[in-house]
Short mmCIF file of C-alpha atoms and ligand atoms in Angstrom, two decimals:
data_model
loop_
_atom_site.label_atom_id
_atom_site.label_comp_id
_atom_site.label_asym_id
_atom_site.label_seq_id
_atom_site.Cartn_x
_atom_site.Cartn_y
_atom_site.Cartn_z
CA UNK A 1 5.39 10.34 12.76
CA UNK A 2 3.17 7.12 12.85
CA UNK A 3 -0.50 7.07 13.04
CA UNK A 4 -3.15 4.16 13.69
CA UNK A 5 -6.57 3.34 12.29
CA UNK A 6 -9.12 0.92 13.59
CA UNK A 7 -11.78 -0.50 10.92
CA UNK A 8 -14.94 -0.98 12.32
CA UNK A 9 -17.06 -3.22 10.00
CA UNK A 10 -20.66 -2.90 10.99
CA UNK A 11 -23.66 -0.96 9.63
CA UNK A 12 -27.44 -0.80 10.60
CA UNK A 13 -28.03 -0.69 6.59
CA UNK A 14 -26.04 0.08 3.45
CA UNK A 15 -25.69 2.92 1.86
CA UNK A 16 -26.72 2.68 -1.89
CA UNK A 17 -23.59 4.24 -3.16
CA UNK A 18 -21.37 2.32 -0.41
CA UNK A 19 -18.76 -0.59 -1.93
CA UNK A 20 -16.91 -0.54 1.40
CA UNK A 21 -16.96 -3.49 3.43
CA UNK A 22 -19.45 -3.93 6.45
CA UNK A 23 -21.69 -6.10 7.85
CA UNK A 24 -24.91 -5.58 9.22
CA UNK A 25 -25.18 -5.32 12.54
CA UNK A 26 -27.08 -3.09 15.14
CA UNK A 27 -25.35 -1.39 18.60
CA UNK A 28 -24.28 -3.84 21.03
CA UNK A 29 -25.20 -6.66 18.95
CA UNK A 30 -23.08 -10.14 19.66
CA UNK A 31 -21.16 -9.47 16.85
CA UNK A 32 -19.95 -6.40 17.55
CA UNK A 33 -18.72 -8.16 21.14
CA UNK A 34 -16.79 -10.73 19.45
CA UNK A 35 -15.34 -8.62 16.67
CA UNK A 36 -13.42 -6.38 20.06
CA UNK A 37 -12.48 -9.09 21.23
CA UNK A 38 -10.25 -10.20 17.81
CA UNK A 39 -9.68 -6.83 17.46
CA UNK A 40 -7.90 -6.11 21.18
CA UNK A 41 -5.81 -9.61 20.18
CA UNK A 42 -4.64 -8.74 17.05
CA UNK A 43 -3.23 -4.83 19.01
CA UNK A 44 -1.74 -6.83 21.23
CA UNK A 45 -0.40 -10.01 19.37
CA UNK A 46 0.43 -8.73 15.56
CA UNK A 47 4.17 -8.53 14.67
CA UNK A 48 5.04 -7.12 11.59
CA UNK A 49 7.28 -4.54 10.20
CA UNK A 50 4.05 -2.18 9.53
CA UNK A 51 3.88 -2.31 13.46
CA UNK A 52 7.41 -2.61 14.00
CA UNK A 53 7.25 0.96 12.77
CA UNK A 54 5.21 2.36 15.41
CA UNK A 55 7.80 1.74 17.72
CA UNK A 56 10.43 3.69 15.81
CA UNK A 57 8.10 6.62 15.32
CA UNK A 58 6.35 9.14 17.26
CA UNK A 59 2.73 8.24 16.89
CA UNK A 60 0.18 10.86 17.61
CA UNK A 61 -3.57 10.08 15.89
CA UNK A 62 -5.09 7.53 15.90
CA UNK A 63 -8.39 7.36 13.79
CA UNK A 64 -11.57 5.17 14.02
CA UNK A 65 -13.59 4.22 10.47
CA UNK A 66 -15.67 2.44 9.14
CA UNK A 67 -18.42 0.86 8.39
CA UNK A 68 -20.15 2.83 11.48
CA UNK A 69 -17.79 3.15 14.37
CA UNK A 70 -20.66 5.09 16.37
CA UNK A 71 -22.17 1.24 16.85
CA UNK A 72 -19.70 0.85 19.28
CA UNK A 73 -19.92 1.42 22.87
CA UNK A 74 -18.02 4.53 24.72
CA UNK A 75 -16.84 1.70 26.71
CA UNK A 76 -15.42 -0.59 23.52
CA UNK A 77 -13.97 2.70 22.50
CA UNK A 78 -12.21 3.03 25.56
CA UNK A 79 -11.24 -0.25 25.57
CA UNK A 80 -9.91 -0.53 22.09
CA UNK A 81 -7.68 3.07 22.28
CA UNK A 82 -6.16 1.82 25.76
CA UNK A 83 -5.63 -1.32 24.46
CA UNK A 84 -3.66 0.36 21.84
CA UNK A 85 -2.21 3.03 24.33
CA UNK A 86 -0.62 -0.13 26.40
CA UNK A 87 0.92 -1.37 23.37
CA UNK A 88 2.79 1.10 21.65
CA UNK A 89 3.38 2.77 25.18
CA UNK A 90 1.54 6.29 24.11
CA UNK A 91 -1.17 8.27 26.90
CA UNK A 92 -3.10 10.37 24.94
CA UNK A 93 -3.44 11.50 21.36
CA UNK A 94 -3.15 14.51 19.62
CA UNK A 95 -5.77 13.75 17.49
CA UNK A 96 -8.62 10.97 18.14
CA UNK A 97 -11.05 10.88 15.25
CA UNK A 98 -14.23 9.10 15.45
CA UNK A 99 -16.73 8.53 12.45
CA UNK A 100 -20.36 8.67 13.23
CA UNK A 101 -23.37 8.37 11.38
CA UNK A 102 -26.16 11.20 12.76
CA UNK A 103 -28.66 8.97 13.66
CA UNK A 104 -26.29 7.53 16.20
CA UNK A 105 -26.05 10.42 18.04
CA UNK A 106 -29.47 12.35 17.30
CA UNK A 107 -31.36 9.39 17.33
CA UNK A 108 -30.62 8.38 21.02
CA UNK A 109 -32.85 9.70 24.25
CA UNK A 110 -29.04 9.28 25.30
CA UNK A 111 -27.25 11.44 22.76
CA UNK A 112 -25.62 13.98 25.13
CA UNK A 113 -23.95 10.70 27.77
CA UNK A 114 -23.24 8.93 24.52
CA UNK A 115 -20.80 12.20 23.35
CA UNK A 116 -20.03 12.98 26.43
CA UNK A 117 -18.59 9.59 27.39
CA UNK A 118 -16.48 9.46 23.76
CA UNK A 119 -15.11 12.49 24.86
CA UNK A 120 -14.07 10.64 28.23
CA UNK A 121 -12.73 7.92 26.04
CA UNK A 122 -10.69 10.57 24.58
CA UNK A 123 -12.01 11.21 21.23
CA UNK A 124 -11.52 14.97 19.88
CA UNK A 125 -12.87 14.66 16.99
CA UNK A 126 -16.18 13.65 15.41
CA UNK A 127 -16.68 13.27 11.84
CA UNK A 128 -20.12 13.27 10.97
CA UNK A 129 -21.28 11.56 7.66
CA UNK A 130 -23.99 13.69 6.63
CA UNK A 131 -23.87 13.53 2.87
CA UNK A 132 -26.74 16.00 2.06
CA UNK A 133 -29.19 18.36 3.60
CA UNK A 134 -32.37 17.04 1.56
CA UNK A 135 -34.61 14.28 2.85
CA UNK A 136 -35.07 13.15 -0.70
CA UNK A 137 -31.69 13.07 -1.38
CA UNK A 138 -31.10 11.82 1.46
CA UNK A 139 -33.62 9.04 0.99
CA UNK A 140 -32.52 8.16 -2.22
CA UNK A 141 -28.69 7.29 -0.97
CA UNK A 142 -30.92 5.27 2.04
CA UNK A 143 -29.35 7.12 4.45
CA UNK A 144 -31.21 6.41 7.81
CA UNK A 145 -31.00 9.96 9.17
CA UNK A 146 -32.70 12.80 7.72
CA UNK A 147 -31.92 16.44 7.45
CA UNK A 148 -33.51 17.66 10.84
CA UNK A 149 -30.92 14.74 12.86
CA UNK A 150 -28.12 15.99 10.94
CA UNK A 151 -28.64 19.56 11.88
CA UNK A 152 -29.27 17.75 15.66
CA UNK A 153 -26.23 15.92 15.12
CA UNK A 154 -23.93 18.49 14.88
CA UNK A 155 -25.47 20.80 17.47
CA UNK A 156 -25.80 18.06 20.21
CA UNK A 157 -21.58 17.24 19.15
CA UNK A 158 -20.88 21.01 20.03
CA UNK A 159 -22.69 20.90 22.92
CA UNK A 160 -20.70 18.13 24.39
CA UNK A 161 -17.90 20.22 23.59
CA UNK A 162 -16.44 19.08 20.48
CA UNK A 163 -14.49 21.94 19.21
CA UNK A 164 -13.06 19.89 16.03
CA UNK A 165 -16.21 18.24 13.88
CA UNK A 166 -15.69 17.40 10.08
CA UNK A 167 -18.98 16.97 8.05
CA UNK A 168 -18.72 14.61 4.96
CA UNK A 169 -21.00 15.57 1.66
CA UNK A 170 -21.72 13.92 -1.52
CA UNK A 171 -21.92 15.95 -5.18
CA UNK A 172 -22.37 14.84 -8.58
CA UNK A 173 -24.97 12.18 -8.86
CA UNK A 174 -27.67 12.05 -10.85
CA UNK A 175 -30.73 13.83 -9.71
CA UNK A 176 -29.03 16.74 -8.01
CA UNK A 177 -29.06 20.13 -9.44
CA UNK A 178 -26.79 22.89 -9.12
CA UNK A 179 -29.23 24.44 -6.86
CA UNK A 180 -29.64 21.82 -4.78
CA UNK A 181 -26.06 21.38 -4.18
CA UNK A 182 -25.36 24.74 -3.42
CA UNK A 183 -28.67 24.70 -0.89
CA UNK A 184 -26.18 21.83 0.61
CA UNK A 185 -23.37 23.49 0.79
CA UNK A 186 -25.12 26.72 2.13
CA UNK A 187 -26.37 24.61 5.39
CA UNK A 188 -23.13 22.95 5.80
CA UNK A 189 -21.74 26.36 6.23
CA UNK A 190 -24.26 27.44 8.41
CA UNK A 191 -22.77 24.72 10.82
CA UNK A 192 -19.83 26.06 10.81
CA UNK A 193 -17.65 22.84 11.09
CA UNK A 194 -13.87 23.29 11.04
CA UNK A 195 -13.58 20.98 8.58
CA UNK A 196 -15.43 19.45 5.15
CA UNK A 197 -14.70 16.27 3.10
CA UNK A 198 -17.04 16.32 -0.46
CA UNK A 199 -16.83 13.10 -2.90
CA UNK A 200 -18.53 12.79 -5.93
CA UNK A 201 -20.93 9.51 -5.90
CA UNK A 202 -19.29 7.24 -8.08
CA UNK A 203 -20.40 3.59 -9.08
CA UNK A 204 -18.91 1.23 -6.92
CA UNK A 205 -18.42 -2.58 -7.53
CA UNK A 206 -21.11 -4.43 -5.20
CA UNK A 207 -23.02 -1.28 -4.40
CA UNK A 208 -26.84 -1.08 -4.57
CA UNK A 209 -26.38 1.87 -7.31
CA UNK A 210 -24.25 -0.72 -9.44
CA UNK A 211 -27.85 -2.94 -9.66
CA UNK A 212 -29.68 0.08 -10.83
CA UNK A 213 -27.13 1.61 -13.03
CA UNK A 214 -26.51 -2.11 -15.08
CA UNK A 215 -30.35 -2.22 -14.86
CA UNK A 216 -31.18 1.46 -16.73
CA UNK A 217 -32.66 2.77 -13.57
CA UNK A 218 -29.65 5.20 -12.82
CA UNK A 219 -28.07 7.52 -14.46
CA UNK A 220 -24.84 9.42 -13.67
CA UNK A 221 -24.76 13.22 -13.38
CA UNK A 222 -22.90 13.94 -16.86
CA UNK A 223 -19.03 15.20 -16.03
CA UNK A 224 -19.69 18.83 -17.24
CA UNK A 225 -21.96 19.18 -14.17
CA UNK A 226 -20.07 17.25 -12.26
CA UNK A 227 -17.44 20.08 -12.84
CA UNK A 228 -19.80 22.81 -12.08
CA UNK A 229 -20.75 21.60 -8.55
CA UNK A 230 -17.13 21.08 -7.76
CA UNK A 231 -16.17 24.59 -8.80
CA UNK A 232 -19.32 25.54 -6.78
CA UNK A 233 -17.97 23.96 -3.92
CA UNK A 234 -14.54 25.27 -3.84
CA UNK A 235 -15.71 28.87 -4.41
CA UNK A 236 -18.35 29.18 -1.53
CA UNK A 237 -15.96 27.02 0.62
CA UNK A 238 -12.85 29.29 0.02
CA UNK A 239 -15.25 32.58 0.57
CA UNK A 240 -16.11 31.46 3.87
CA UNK A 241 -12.31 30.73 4.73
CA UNK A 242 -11.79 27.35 4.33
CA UNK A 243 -8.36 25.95 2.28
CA UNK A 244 -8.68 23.30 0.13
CA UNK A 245 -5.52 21.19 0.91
CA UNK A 246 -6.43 18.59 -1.13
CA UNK A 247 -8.75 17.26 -3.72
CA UNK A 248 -11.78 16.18 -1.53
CA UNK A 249 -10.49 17.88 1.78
CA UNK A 250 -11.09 21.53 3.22
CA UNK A 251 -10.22 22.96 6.44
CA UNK A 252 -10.30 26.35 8.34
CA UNK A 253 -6.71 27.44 9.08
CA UNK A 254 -5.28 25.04 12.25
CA UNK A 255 -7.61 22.22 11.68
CA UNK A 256 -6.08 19.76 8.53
CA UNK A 257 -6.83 16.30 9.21
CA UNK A 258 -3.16 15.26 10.50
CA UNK A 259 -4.62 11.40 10.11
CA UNK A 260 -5.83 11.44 6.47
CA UNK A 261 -2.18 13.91 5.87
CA UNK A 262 -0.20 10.93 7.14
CA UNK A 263 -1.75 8.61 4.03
CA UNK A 264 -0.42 11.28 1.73
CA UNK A 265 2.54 11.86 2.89
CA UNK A 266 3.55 8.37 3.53
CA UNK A 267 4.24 8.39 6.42
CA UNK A 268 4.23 4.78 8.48
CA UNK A 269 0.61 3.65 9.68
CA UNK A 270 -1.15 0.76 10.94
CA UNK A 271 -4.59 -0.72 10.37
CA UNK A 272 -5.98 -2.79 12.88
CA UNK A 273 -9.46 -4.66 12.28
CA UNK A 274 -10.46 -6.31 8.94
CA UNK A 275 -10.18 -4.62 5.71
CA UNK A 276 -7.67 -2.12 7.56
CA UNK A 277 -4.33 -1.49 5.49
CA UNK A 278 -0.77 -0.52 7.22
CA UNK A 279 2.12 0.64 5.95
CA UNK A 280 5.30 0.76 7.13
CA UNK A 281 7.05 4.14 5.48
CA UNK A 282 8.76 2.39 2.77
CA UNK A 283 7.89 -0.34 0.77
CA UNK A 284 5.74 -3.13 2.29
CA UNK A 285 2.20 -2.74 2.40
CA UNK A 286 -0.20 -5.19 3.78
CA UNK A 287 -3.94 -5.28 4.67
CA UNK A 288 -6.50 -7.47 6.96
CA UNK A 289 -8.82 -9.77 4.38
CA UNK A 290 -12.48 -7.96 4.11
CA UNK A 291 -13.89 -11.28 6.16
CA UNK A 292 -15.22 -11.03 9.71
CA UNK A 293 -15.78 -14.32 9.95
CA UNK A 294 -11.93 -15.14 8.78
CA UNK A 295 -10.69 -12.26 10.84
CA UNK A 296 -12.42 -13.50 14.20
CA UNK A 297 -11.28 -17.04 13.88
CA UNK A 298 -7.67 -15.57 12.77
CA UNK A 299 -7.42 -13.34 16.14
CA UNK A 300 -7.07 -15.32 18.45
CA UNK A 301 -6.72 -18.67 16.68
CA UNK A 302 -5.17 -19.64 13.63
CA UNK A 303 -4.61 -18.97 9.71
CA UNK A 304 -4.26 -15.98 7.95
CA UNK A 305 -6.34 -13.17 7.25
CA UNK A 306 -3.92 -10.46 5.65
CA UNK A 307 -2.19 -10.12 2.37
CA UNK A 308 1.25 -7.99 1.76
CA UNK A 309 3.31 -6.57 -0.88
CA UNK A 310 6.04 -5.08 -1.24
CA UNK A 311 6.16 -2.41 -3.52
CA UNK A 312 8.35 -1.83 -6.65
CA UNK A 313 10.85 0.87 -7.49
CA UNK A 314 7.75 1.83 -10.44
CA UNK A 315 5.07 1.51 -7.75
CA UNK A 316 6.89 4.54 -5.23
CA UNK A 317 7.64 6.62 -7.77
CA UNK A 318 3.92 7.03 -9.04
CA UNK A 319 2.53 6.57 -5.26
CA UNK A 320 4.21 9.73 -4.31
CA UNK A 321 3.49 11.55 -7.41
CA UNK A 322 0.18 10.46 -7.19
CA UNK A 323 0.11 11.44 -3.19
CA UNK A 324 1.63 14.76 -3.54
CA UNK A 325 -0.56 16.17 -7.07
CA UNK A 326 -3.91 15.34 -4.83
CA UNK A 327 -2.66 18.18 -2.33
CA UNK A 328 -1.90 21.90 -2.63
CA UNK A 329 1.66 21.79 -0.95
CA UNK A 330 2.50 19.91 -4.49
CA UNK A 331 4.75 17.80 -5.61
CA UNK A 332 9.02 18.14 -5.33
CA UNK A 333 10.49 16.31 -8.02
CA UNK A 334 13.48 16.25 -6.84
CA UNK A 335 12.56 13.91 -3.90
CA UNK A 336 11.83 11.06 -6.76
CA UNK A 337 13.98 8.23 -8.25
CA UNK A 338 16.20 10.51 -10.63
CA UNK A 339 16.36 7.94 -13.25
CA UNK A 340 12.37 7.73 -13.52
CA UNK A 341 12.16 11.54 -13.50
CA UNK A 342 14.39 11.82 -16.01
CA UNK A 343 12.01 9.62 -18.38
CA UNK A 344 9.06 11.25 -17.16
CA UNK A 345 10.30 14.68 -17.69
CA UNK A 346 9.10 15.98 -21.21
CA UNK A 347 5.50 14.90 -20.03
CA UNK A 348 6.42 17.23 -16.81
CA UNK A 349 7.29 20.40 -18.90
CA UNK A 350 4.55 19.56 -20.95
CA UNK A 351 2.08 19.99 -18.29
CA UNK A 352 4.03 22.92 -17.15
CA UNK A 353 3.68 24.55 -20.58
CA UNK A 354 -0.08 23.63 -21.06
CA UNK A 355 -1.07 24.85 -17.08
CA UNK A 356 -2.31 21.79 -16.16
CA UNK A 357 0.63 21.93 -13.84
CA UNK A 358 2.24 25.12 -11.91
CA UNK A 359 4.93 26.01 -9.85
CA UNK A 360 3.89 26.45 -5.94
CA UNK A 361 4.49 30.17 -5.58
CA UNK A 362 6.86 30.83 -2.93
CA UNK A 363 9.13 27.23 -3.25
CA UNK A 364 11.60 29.13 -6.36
CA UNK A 365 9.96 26.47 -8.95
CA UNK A 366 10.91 23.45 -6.81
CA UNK A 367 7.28 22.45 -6.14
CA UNK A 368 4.68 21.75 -8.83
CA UNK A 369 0.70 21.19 -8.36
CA UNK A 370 -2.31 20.91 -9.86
CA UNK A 371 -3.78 24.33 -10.12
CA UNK A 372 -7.33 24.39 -7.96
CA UNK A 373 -9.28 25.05 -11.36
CA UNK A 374 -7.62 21.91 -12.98
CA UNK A 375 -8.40 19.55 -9.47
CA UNK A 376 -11.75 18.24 -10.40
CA UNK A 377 -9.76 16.24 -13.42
CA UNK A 378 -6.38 15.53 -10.95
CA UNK A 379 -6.41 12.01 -11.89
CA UNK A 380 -6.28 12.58 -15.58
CA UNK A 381 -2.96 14.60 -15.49
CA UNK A 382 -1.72 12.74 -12.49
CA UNK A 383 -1.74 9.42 -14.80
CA UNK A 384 0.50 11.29 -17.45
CA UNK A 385 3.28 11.18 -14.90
CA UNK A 386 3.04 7.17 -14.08
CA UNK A 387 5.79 4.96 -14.98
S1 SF4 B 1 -21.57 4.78 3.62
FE1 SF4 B 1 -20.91 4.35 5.70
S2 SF4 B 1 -22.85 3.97 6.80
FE2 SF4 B 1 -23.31 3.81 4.62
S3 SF4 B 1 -23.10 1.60 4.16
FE3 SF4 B 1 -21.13 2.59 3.70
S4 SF4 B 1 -19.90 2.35 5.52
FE4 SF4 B 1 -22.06 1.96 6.11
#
């Protein structure tokens, strides 16, 4: 299995939480033109063994992020996916995911021929950044929709028949309550999406919250509470049939993101646009430069606008432990480097002992995982097992 991602670096505004790159840049602007244009060279053109790899594999999703890829035209959609189509020699996709903020899609006159036509282009799934329910909250993370267009969001999706939407949330920042996060979590379920992705807000490098945290006008949620929203989360989730299947992910039975499964299971993909990362199964990574500007005059044109590297023996062994702890199906330790297990394996029966690790019932103790209680502090116990 292979799967494909397109980065598409535009947004209207920025987020105040938000340290990924974008630039700003409104629907159909001329930057958004000349940033397909690069983008449809470097699908055709790039040669690497990250892309290499889709050749050997059977590729089946392909995934659009971002930045906001609901700037971009059904048409540049269509344009981009068949210009990917023709050059890995695939038809259709199992599973086409499309990020879109709500105010794309509710805020249009032409919200239903907008869906409609992505669903022409052959996306299946939407996934709909709505972060919160609350217009303060809402307003606070300078989100540009409010509560009432992500409700009209969602509905308007179903009604152009998308029968596989996953709604994004946000926990754990300072100025929500328990109550407010479960008043969240208590619309999301009255959407009934098939599937749910929650991060806590952390501080990211570059972000607007960064500014107000250095400058004593933020303060994080403290981690106790932090805890208590998560465990929140996972219990109303899992009573109204959703599986966690990883740390931030939740789906109703059949509807797992197979793109985001790929990343943890390491399994080759490739990134196309800049910032994107590929990676071809084994040991080379490599990722487009976060420059527009770079990437444009890179594609078609001349210079480079990637970096690679190829990873160690060290850096496997603690991706895949660090891969396979953030999901439920666990880890198998006897799939890693027996000579680094063997170092690292009084710290594994240690873990064992003290239930911050257990055996996946059903696998005869082959698999170990995090148990859900301990998953809101994964990367604590996950470090303990790092060459
Ligand atoms: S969170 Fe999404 S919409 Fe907001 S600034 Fe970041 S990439 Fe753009």
């Amino acid at each position: 299995m292979a799967n494909i991602y397109v980065h598409v670096p535009f947004c209207r505004t920025f987020c105040k939480y938000c340290g990924f790159y974008s630039e700003l840049s409104g629907r159909n602007g001329t930057a958004v033109a000349g940033y397909v244009k690069s983008l449809e060279y470097e699908i055709r053109e790039r040669r690497d063994s990250c892309t290499d790899a889709m050749h050997t594999a059977s590729c089946d999703t392909l995934y659009f992020g971002g930045g906001t890829p609901s700037l971009l035209s059904p048409e540049e959609v269509c344009s981009i996916a068949s210009a990917i189509g023709k050059r890995f020699g695939i038809d259709s996709f199992d599973e086409f995911t499309l990020e879109a903020n709500p105010d794309d899609i509710a805020g249009t006159s032409s919200c239903n021929g907008y869906l409609s036509s992505l669903r022409s282009a052959g996306v299946n799934r939407l996934s709909l950044g709505i972060q919160s329910f609350d217009d303060a909250r809402l307003k606070f993370m300078n989100r540009r929709h409010d509560a009432a267009e992500a409700v009209a969001a969602f509905e308007a999706a179903r009604n152009a028949g998308f029968d596989n939407i996953s709604c994004d949330l946000i926990f754990g920042y300072g100025g929500l309550s328990l109550e407010g996060w479960k008043a969240d979590i208590n619309e999301l379920l009255a959407l009934k999406p098939e599937h749910v992705s929650c991060y806590q807000m952390s501080i990211e490098r570059g972000s607007a919250l960064e500014k107000l945290a250095s400058s004593g006008r933020y303060s994080p949620l403290p981690d106790d509470e932090c805890a208590d929203q998560y465990a929140l989360l996972q219990s109303m989730l899992a009573a109204a049939g959703y599986e966690q299947y990883e740390v931030s992910n939740f789906a109703l039975p059949g509807f797992r993101s197979r793109h985001n499964s790929s990343y943890w299971e390491r399994t080759p993909y490739v990134g196309f646009g800049p910032a994107a990362h590929s990676f071809d199964g084994a040991c080379i990574r490599r990722w487009n430069l976060p420059d527009l500007s770079r990437y444009d005059r890179c594609y078609p044109g001349s210079g480079k606008c990637f970096c690679q590297e190829e990873l160690t023996g060290d850096d496997v062994f603690n991706e895949q432990v660090m891969l396979s702890l953030r999901r439920v199906t666990g880890l198998d330790p006897q799939a890693l480097d027996k000579e680094r297990l063997s170092m690292e394996r009084p710290d594994l029966d240690r873990l064992l002992d003290t239930g911050l690790l257990e055996y996946v019932p059903g696998t005869g103790m082959r698999m170990v995982r995090i148990p859900a209680s301990k998953l809101f502090v994964s990367d604590s116990i996950i470090e303990e097992l790092f060459v």
